[in-house]
Coordinates of C-alpha atoms and ligand atoms in Angstrom, one line a residue:
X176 CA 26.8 -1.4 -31.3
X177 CA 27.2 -3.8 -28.0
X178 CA 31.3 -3.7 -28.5
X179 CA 31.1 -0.1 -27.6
X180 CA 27.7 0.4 -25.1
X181 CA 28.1 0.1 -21.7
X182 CA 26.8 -3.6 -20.5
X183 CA 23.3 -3.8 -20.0
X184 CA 22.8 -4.7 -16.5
X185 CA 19.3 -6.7 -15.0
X186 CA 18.9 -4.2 -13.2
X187 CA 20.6 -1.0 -12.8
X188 CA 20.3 0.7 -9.3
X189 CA 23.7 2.6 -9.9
X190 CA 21.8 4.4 -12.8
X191 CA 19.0 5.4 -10.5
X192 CA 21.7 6.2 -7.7
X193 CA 23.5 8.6 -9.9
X194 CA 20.3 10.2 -10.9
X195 CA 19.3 11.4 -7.1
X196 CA 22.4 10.7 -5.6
X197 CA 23.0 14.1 -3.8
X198 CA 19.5 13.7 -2.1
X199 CA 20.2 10.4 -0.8
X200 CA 23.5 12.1 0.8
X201 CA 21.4 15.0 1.7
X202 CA 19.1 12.7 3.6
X203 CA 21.4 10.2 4.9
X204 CA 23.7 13.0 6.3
X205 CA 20.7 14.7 8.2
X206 CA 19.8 11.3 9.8
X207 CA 23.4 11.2 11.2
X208 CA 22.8 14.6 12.5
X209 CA 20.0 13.9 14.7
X210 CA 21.0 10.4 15.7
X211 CA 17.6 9.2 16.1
X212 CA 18.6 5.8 14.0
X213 CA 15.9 3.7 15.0
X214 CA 11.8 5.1 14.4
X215 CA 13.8 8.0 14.0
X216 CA 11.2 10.8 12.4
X217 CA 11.8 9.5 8.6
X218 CA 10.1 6.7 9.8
X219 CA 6.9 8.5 10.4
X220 CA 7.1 10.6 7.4
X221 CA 7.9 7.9 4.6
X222 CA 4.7 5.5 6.8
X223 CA 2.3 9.4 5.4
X224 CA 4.1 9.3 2.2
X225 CA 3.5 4.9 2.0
X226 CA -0.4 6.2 2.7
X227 CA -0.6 8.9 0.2
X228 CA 0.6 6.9 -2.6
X229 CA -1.4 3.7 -2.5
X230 CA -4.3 5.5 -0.5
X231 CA -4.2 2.9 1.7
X232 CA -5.6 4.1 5.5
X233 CA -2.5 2.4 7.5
X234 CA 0.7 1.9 6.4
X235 CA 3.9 0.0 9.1
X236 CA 7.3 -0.3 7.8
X237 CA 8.8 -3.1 9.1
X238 CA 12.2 -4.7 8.8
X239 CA 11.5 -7.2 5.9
X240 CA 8.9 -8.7 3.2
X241 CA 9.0 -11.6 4.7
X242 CA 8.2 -10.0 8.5
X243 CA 5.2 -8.2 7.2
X244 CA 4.0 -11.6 6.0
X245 CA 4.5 -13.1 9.6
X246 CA 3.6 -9.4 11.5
X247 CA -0.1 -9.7 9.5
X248 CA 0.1 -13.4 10.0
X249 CA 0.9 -13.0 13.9
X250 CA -1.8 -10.2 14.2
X251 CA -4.7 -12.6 12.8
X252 CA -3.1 -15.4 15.0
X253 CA -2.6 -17.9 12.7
X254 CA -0.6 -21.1 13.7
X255 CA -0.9 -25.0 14.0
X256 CA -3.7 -26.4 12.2
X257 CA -4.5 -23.4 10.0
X258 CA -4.3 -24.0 6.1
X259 CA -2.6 -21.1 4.3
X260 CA -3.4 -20.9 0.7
X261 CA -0.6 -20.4 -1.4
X262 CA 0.6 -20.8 -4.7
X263 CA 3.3 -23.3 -5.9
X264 CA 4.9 -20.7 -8.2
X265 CA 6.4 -17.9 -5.7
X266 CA 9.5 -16.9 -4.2
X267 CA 10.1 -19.0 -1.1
X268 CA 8.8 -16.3 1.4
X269 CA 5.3 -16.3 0.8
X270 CA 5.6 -20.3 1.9
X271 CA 8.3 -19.8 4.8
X272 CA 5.9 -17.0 7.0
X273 CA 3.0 -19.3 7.4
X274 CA 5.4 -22.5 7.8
X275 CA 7.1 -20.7 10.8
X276 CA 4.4 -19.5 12.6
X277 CA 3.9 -23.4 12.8
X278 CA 0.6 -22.9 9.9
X279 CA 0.1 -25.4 6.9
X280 CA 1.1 -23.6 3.7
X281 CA -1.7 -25.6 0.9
X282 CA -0.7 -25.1 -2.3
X283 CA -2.2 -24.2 -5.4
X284 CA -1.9 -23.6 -9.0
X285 CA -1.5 -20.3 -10.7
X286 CA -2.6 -19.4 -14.4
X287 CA 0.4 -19.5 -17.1
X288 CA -0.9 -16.2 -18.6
X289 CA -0.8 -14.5 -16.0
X290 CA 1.8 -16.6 -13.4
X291 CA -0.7 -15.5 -10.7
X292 CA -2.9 -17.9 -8.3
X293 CA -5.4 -19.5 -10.2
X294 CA -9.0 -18.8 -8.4
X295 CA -10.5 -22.3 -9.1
X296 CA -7.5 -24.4 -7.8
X297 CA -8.1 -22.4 -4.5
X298 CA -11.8 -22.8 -4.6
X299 CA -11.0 -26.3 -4.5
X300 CA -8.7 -26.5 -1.9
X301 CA -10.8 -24.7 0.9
X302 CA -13.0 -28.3 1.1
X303 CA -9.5 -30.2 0.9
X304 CA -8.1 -28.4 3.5
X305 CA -11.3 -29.0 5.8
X306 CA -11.2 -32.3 5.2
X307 CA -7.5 -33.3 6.5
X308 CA -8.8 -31.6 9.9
X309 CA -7.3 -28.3 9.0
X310 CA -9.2 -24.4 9.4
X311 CA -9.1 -22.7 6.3
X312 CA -7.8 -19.7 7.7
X313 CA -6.0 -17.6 4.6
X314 CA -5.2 -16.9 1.4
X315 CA -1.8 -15.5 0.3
X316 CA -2.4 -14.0 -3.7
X317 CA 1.0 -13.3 -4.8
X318 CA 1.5 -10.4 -7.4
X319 CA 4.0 -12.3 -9.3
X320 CA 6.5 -10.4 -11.4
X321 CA 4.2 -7.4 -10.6
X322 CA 0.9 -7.8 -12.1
X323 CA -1.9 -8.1 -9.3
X324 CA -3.1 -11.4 -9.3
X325 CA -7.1 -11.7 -9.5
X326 CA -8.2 -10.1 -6.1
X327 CA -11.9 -9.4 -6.8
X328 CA -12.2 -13.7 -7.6
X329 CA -10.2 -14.9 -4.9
X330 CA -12.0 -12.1 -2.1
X331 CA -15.4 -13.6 -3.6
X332 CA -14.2 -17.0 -2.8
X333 CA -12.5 -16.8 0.4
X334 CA -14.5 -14.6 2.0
X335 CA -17.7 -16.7 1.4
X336 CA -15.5 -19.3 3.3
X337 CA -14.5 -16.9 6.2
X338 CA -10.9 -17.3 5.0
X339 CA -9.2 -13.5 4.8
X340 CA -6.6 -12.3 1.9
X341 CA -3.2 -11.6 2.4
X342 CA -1.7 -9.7 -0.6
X343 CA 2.0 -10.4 -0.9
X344 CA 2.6 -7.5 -3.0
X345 CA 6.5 -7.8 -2.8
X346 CA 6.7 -7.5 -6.4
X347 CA 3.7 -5.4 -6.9
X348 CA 4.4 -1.7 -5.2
X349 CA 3.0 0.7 -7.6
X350 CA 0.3 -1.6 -9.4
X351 CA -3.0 -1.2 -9.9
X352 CA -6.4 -3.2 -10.1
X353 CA -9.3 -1.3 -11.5
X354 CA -7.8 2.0 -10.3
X355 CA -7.5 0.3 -6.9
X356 CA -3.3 0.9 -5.7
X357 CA -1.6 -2.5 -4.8
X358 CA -1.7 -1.7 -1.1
X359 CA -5.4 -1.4 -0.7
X360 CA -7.0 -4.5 -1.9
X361 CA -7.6 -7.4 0.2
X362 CA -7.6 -7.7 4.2
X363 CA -4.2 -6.5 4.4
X364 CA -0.8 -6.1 1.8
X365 CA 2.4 -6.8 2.1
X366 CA 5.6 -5.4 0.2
X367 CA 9.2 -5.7 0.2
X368 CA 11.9 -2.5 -0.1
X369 CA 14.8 -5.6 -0.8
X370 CA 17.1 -3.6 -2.9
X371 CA 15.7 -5.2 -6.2
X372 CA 12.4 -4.3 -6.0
X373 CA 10.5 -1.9 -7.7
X374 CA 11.0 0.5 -5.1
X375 CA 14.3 -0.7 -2.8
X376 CA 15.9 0.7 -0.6
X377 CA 20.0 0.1 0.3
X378 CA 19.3 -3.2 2.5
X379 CA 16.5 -5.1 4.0
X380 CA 13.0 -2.9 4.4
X381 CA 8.8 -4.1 4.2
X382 CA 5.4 -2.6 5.0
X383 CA 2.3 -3.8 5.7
X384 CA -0.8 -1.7 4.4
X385 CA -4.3 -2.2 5.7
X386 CA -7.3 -0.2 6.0
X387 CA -8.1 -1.7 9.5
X388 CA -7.6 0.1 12.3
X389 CA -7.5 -2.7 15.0
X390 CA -5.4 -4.3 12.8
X391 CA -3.0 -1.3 12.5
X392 CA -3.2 -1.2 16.1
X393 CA -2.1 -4.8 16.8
X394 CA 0.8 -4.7 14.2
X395 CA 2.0 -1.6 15.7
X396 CA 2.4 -3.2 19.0
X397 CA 3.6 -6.6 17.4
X398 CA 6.4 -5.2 15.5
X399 CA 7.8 -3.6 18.9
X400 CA 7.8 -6.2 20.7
X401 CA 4.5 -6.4 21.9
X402 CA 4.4 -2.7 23.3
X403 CA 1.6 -1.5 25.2
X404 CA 0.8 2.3 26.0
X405 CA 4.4 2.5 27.6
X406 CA 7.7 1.7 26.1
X407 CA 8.5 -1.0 28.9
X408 CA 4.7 -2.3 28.9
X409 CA 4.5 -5.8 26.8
X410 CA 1.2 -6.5 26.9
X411 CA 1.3 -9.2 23.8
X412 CA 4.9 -11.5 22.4
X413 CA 5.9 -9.5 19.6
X414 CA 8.9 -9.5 17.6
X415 CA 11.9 -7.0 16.8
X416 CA 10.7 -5.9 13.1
X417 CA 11.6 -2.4 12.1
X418 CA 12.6 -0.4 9.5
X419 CA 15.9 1.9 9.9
X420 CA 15.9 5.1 9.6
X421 CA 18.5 5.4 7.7
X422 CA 16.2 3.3 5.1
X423 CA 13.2 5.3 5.5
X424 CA 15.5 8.6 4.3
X425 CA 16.5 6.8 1.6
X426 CA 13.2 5.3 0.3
X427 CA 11.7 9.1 1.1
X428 CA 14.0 10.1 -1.8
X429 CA 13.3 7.1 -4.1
X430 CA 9.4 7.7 -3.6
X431 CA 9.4 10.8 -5.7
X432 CA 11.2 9.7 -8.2
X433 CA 8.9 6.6 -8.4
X434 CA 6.0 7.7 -10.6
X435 CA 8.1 8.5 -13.1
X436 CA 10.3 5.4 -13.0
X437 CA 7.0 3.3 -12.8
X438 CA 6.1 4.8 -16.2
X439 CA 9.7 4.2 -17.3
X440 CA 9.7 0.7 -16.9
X441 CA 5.8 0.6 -18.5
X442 CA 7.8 1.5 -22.1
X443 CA 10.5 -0.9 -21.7
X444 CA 7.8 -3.6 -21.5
X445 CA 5.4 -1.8 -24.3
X446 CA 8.9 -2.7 -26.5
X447 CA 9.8 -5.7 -25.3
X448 CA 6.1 -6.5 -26.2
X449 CA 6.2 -5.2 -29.4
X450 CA 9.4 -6.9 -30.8
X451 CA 8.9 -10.3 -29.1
X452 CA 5.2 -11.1 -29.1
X453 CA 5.8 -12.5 -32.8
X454 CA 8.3 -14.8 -31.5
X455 CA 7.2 -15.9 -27.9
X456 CA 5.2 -16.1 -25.2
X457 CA 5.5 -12.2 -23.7
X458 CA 3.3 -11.3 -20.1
X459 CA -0.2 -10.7 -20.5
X460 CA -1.9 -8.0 -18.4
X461 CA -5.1 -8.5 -17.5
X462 CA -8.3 -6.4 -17.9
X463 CA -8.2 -3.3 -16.0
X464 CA -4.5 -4.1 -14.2
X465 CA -1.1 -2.6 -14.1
X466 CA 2.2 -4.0 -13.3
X467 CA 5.0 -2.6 -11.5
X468 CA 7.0 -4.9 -14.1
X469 CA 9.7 -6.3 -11.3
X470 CA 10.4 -8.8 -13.6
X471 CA 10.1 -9.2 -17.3
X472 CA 9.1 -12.6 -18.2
X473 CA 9.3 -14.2 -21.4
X474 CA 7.4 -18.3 -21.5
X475 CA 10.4 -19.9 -23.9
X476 CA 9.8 -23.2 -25.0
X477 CA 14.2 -23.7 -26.2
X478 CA 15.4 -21.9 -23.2
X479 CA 18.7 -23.5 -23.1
X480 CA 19.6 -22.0 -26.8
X481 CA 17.8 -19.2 -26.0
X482 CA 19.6 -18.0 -23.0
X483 CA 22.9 -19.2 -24.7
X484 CA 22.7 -16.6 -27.5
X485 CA 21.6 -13.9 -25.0
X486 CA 25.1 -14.7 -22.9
X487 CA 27.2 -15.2 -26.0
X488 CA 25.8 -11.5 -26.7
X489 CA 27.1 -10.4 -23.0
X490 CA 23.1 -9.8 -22.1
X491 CA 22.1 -10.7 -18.9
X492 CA 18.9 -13.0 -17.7
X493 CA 17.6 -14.8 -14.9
X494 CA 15.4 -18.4 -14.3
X495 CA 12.5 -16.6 -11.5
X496 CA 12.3 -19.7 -10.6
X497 CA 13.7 -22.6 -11.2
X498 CA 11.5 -25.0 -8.8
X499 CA 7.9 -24.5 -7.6
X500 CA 7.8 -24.7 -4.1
X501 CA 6.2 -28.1 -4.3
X502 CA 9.6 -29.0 -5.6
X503 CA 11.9 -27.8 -2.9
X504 CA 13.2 -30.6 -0.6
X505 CA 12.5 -28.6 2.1
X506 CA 8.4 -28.0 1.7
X507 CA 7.8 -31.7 0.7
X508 CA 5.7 -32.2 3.8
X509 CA 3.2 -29.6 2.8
X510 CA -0.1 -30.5 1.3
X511 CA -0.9 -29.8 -2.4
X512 CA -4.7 -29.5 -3.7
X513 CA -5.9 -32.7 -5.0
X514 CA -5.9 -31.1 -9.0
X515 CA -2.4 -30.8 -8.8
X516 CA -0.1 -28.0 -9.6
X517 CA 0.9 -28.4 -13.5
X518 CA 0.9 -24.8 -14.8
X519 CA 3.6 -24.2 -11.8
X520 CA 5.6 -27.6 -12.0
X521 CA 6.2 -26.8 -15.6
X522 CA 6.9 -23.3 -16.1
X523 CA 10.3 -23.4 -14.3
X524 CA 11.3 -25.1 -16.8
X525 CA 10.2 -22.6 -19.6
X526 CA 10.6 -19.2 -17.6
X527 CA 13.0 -16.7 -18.8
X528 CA 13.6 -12.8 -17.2
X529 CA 15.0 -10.3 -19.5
X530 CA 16.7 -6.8 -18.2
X531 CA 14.1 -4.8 -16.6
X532 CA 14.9 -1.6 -14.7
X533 CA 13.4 1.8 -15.6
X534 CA 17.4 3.0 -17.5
X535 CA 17.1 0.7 -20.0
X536 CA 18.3 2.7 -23.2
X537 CA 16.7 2.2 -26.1
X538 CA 19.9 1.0 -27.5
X539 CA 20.3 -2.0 -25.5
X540 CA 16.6 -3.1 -25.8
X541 CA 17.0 -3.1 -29.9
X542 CA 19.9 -5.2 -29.2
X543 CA 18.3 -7.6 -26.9
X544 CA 15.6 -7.9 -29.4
X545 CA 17.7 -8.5 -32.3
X546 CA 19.5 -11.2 -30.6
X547 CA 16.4 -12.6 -29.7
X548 CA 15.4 -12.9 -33.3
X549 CA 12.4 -10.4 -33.1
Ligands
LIG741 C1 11.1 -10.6 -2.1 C2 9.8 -11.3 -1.8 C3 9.4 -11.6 -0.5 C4 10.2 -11.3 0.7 O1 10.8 -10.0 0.8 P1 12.1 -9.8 1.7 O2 12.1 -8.3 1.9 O3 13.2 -10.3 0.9 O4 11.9 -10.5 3.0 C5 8.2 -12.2 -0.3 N1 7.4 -12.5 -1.3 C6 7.8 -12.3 -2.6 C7 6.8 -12.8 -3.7 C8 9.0 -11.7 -2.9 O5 9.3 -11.6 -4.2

């Protein structure tokens, strides 16, 4: 069967391309019509469309995922001698915001069933962090792999220690939490439109969702460089962080597909899950959660064979990652919570990502099963 089927790709955005294809023209081609390329009115419109789909109350594109980290960040003025909470087990971005707004990213463990922050190692921390002369200031729960990590735990615990929550839902868009939308939990979320996401557009895009209004307010002028009422009034140092509006057109047109693609990529995992749980370690979903499955993640104790069979079968997969941040040369100087971070020091070594994108055929997945032995 795999001599003759097209490869199977990690993830296959030139499926999803060729399925709305003529709408992204559609929509880029009026965007060159009225020439209004930056906060051009597609801006505005995908912002309402951002706010009816997660229900959030305020939604602000900005240019990256990694901006709307620093754009909340900047807004709650966080800098030197602030701890920011953050697990050891993320992509680099939810460290590198609060390290370069001068902050002290504190890391913690996350949970190996669920790869998200583990609520007692930050619980711990919060005294840590006072006692090296630091001001607990936040918390950054990252939805890893796109399961929400335990919000209602970690609000209970920071906000009982005046320390606000910071969502970095970059892999999360499209999740859910007891009903609750990733977008709407916390004091404010984060998400990334990198073209690998769950929902990506055709470069670099983020949003920040809150249900805040001063907040709103303050990242509004932040992103535009510190705008006041006027355009030439800078009442505040902001930054340059917007989305294009090229981008917006184009993630207009992938938001109604979405839905459906979310649902798409919930019965590739139900059949990863059901041929492989025999065999390994497959994600766990919590109670009451969903996940926008950005990554399907296998816990593979003979990796090295493992992924050598997949790649003699021409099937692709990926290490997400391969060092906890408390492993990269360059956050050495960063304080770690005094219990350690185990669960994330080991699982890079045991972490495996299968294909996951919502044109997975049926086909390939048998085959990646059967080569996996399940
Ligand atoms: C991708 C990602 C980011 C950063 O998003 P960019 O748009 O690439 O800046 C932040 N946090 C996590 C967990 C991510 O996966």
């Amino acid at each position: 069967m795999s001599e003759y089927s097209a490869p199977v790709q990690f993830i296959d955005l030139k499926a999803q391309q060729s399925r709305i294809r003529a709408e992204i023209d559609t929509a880029i081609g009026a965007v060159l019509d009225h020439g209004q390329y930056i906060m051009g009115p597609e801006v505005k419109q995908f912002e309402r469309d951002l706010q009816a789909f997660t229900g959030a109350k305020h939604a602000l594109t900005c240019a990256n995922g990694t901006d709307a980290l620093t754009l909340v960040m900047m807004a709650w003025g966080v800098g030197p001698g602030d701890a920011v909470f953050v697990p050891s087990f993320t992509y680099v971005a939810s460290a590198e915001a609060p390290a370069q707004l001068g902050a002290t990213p504190f890391f913690v463990d996350v949970l190996e069933g669920s790869f998200n922050l583990d609520p007692a190692s930050f619980a711990w921390a919060i005294d840590e962090a006072r006692q090296k002369g630091l001001t607990p200031k936040l918390v950054i729960p990252v939805d890893l792999f796109g399961q929400p990590a335990d919000i209602d735990a970690i609000t209970q615990i920071a906000h009982a220690a005046s320390v606000k929550v910071l969502v970095d839902g970059a892999q999360s868009f499209g999740a859910s939490s007891q009903g609750r939308r990733v977008g709407t939990m916390g004091d404010a979320t984060t998400t990334s439109f990198f073209p690998a996401k769950p929902l990506g557009c055709y470069g670099d895009g983020g949003a920040v969702f809150t249900q805040d209004d001063a907040l709103a307010d303050l990242i509004n002028s932040i992103r535009l460089h510190g705008k006041g009422t006027e355009k030439y009034d800078n009442v505040r140092i902001g930054v340059n962080s917007r989305l294009d509006t090229i981008q917006a057109a184009i993630l207009i047109e992938k938001l109604k597909i979405f839905s459906d693609e979310l649902e798409l990529r919930n019965q590739v995992a139900a059949i990863y899950s059901e041929g492989l749980s025999a065999h390994y370690a497959t994600p766990q979903i919590g109670e009451g959660l969903t996940s926008a499955w950005a990554q399907y993640t296998l816990i593979v104790d003979d990796r090295p064979s493992v992924q050598a069979r997949l790649k003699e079968a021409g099937i692709p997969s990926v290490i997400y990652y391969p060092k906890s941040l408390t492993q990269q040369s360059g956050y050495q100087d960063f304080p770690i919570v005094s219990s350690g971070v185990p669960v994330s020091d080991d699982l890079p070594s045991k972490v495996l990502s299968l294909p996951m994108h919502p044109y997975l055929s049926k086909d390939s997945q048998a085959e990646i099963i059967r080569v996996l032995g399940g």
